[in-house]
Short mmCIF file of C-alpha atoms in Angstrom, two decimals:
data_model
loop_
_atom_site.label_atom_id
_atom_site.label_comp_id
_atom_site.label_asym_id
_atom_site.label_seq_id
_atom_site.Cartn_x
_atom_site.Cartn_y
_atom_site.Cartn_z
CA MET S 210 163.02 96.00 341.75
CA THR S 211 162.83 99.81 341.71
CA LYS S 212 164.99 102.06 343.86
CA LYS S 213 161.85 103.20 345.66
CA ILE S 214 160.98 99.64 346.73
CA VAL S 215 164.56 98.95 347.80
CA TYR S 216 164.56 102.13 349.85
CA LYS S 217 161.32 101.09 351.59
CA LEU S 218 162.78 97.70 352.38
CA LEU S 219 165.86 99.27 353.90
CA ARG S 220 163.62 101.48 356.01
CA THR S 221 161.84 98.43 357.44
CA SER S 222 162.41 98.35 361.19
CA LYS S 223 164.59 95.75 362.86
CA LEU S 224 161.57 94.71 364.93
CA THR S 225 159.55 93.92 361.80
CA TRP S 226 162.35 91.80 360.37
CA MET S 227 162.67 89.88 363.63
CA PHE S 228 158.98 89.02 363.56
CA LEU S 229 159.29 87.94 359.92
CA ILE S 230 162.12 85.60 360.89
CA ILE S 231 160.17 84.19 363.84
CA PHE S 232 156.98 83.48 361.93
CA SER S 233 158.83 82.02 358.96
CA CYS S 234 160.41 79.59 361.46
CA GLN S 235 157.01 78.36 362.63
CA PRO S 236 156.53 75.67 359.92
CA ILE S 237 160.05 74.35 360.56
CA ILE S 238 159.49 74.21 364.31
CA LYS S 239 156.17 72.45 363.73
CA VAL S 240 158.00 69.72 361.82
CA ILE S 241 160.71 69.41 364.48
CA THR S 242 158.45 69.39 367.54
CA GLY S 243 155.34 67.78 366.10
CA VAL S 244 153.32 70.59 367.70
CA LYS S 245 150.76 72.29 365.45
CA ASN S 246 151.27 75.87 366.65
CA PRO S 247 154.25 75.96 369.01
CA THR S 248 154.43 79.19 371.00
CA ILE S 249 157.93 80.59 370.75
CA LEU S 250 157.31 84.18 371.89
CA LEU S 251 156.21 84.40 375.51
CA ASP S 252 155.64 86.91 378.25
CA ASN S 253 157.71 85.77 381.19
CA SER S 254 154.58 85.65 383.34
CA GLU S 255 153.18 82.96 381.01
CA ARG S 256 156.43 81.00 381.18
CA LEU S 257 156.62 81.14 384.98
CA LYS S 258 152.99 80.10 385.32
CA TYR S 259 153.76 76.99 383.27
CA TYR S 260 156.86 76.07 385.31
CA SER S 261 155.47 77.13 388.70
CA PRO S 262 154.84 73.52 389.88
CA PHE S 263 158.62 73.04 389.78
CA PHE S 264 159.35 75.81 392.28
CA GLU S 265 156.27 77.04 394.16
CA THR S 266 156.17 74.38 396.88
CA HIS S 267 159.78 73.19 396.80
CA SER S 268 162.78 74.52 398.67
CA TYR S 269 165.64 73.55 396.34
CA PRO S 270 167.28 76.35 394.32
CA ILE S 271 166.27 76.72 390.70
CA LYS S 272 167.12 78.77 387.61
CA ILE S 273 164.93 79.09 384.54
CA TYR S 274 166.37 80.31 381.26
CA ALA S 275 164.82 81.59 378.04
CA LEU S 276 166.53 81.97 374.67
CA LYS S 277 168.12 85.33 373.89
CA ASP S 278 166.99 85.86 370.30
CA THR S 279 166.03 84.23 367.00
CA THR S 280 169.57 82.97 366.41
CA ALA S 281 169.43 81.16 369.75
CA LEU S 282 165.99 79.81 368.82
CA LYS S 283 167.27 78.39 365.54
CA ASN S 284 170.31 76.86 367.22
CA GLY S 285 168.18 75.48 370.05
CA PHE S 286 165.85 73.54 367.79
CA SER S 287 168.73 72.25 365.68
CA THR S 288 170.77 71.22 368.75
CA PHE S 289 168.07 69.55 370.84
CA LYS S 290 166.21 66.94 368.82
CA SER S 291 163.73 65.65 371.39
CA TYR S 292 161.81 67.25 374.24
CA PRO S 293 162.05 67.36 377.11
CA GLN S 294 165.68 66.37 377.60
CA ILE S 295 166.54 65.54 381.20
CA TYR S 296 170.07 65.20 382.57
CA LEU S 297 170.98 64.27 386.12
CA ASN S 298 174.49 64.97 387.31
CA HIS S 299 175.76 63.23 390.44
CA ARG S 300 178.06 65.88 391.83
CA LYS S 301 180.16 63.58 394.02
CA THR S 302 181.00 61.08 391.28
CA ASN S 303 180.65 63.56 388.39
CA THR S 304 178.47 61.02 386.59
CA THR S 305 175.74 62.10 384.19
CA TYR S 306 172.52 60.22 383.44
CA PHE S 307 169.88 60.84 380.80
CA LEU S 308 166.20 60.34 381.62
CA ASN S 309 163.20 60.14 379.33
CA CYS S 310 159.94 61.59 380.62
CA TYR S 311 158.02 59.03 378.56
CA ASP S 312 159.34 56.38 380.90
CA ASP S 313 157.94 56.07 384.41
CA LEU S 314 160.01 58.81 386.04
CA GLU S 315 158.31 58.38 389.38
CA LEU S 316 159.31 54.71 389.47
CA TYR S 317 162.92 55.49 388.50
CA ILE S 318 163.16 58.14 391.19
CA LYS S 319 161.54 56.17 393.99
CA GLU S 320 163.11 52.78 393.33
CA ASP S 321 166.46 53.70 391.81
CA ILE S 322 167.66 57.26 392.37
CA ASN S 323 166.38 57.76 395.90
CA GLU S 324 167.53 54.26 396.81
CA LYS S 325 170.99 54.98 395.38
CA LYS S 326 170.70 52.22 392.80
CA TYR S 327 171.99 53.56 389.50
CA GLU S 328 172.56 50.45 387.37
CA ASN S 329 169.19 50.83 385.62
CA LEU S 330 169.87 54.46 384.65
CA TYR S 331 171.20 55.41 381.24
CA GLN S 332 174.65 56.89 381.75
CA VAL S 333 175.96 59.34 379.15
CA ALA S 334 179.28 61.03 378.54
CA ASN S 335 179.81 64.20 380.56
CA ASP S 336 180.34 65.98 377.24
CA SER S 337 176.56 65.94 376.76
CA LEU S 338 176.08 68.01 379.88
CA THR S 339 179.06 70.24 379.12
CA ASN S 340 177.58 71.04 375.69
CA LEU S 341 174.24 71.90 377.30
CA LYS S 342 175.92 74.20 379.83
CA ASP S 343 177.87 75.89 377.04
CA PHE S 344 174.66 76.42 375.07
CA ILE S 345 172.91 77.91 378.10
CA GLU S 346 175.79 80.29 378.71
CA GLU S 347 175.98 81.48 375.10
CA TYR S 348 172.37 81.56 373.98
CA SER S 349 170.12 82.05 376.99
CA THR S 350 169.29 84.51 379.72
CA ILE S 351 168.01 83.91 383.27
CA VAL S 352 164.31 84.75 383.62
CA TYR S 353 163.74 83.31 387.10
CA GLN S 354 166.02 82.40 389.99
CA LYS S 355 165.38 81.14 393.50
CA GLU S 356 168.21 80.42 395.89
CA HIS S 357 168.16 78.48 399.13
CA LEU S 358 170.36 78.55 402.22
CA ASN S 359 171.34 74.91 401.81
CA SER S 360 172.27 75.22 398.15
CA ASN S 361 175.37 73.49 396.81
CA SER S 362 175.40 70.89 399.58
CA ASN S 363 173.30 68.09 398.07
CA VAL S 364 174.10 65.47 395.45
CA TRP S 365 171.99 65.94 392.30
CA ASP S 366 171.96 68.73 389.75
CA VAL S 367 169.01 68.39 387.36
CA PHE S 368 168.99 69.96 383.88
CA ILE S 369 165.80 70.08 381.81
CA VAL S 370 165.44 71.26 378.22
CA SER S 371 161.76 71.85 377.62
CA GLY S 372 159.13 74.17 376.16
CA THR S 373 155.72 75.40 377.18
CA PHE S 374 154.49 74.19 373.77
CA LEU S 375 154.79 70.61 375.08
CA GLY S 376 151.66 71.17 377.13
CA ASN S 377 150.50 70.17 380.59
CA LYS S 378 150.61 66.41 380.04
CA ILE S 379 154.37 66.36 379.42
CA ARG S 380 154.89 68.79 382.29
CA ARG S 381 153.06 66.39 384.62
CA LYS S 382 155.27 63.54 383.44
CA SER S 383 158.34 65.60 384.34
CA LEU S 384 157.15 66.71 387.78
CA PRO S 385 158.39 63.58 389.64
CA LEU S 386 161.85 65.14 389.23
CA THR S 387 160.89 67.41 392.12
CA GLN S 388 160.77 64.31 394.36
CA ILE S 389 164.47 63.56 394.01
CA GLU S 390 166.11 63.43 397.41
CA ASP S 391 169.38 65.32 397.79
CA LEU S 392 168.41 67.61 394.92
CA ASN S 393 171.06 70.31 394.88
CA TYR S 394 169.94 72.53 392.00
CA MET S 395 167.45 72.47 389.15
CA TYR S 396 168.08 74.21 385.82
CA ILE S 397 165.36 74.58 383.18
CA LEU S 398 166.03 75.83 379.66
CA ASP S 399 162.80 76.90 377.99
CA LEU S 400 162.88 76.89 374.19
CA SER S 401 161.20 80.24 373.71
CA ILE S 402 162.05 83.94 373.54
CA ASN S 403 160.84 86.72 375.83
CA LYS S 404 158.39 89.03 374.07
CA ASN S 405 159.91 91.95 375.96
CA GLU S 406 163.39 91.08 374.69
CA ILE S 407 162.16 91.26 371.09
CA ILE S 408 160.23 94.49 371.59
CA GLN S 409 163.17 96.23 373.30
CA LYS S 410 165.39 95.42 370.32
#
């Protein structure tokens, strides 16, 4: 390689390199998610449009997070192996449950959770939720937040790891989560990066 070529490479902008990293990740993400062309760079308006059914007509407080950068993206897809991941934390007993949106969430919520019958739910170690919270703190940024006067007084905190690339069908399967009674707070981690964050860097 000539000095001239090396010099040109060194002059390549940071933005260009970031896009090279992102698009080189696409085949890997396709394998992981099973989605043909997963969208991993989003305007926040697109992201909020996708998640709007979770907050537009509901009064519970909610935070939505996006990944900070390509490092967070890589770590996100290597950390979370299936999508969406749904954790419910019962704040009074500090018990954590894992739900699968491919099951009948509406049935679980109506007949078990809202009836305070938890024996049919899949309980997991609290470490699972702690690890998710640590990931959110280190690798994500808040892109939407809605508070409510009665926040922090109800029982259930709901954590969802998802992505707009999962499409509307999976989103519909997750929406029964909004019907949980005593829902204290909902947290959604979206596995994508803000376009504006990349451009600004």
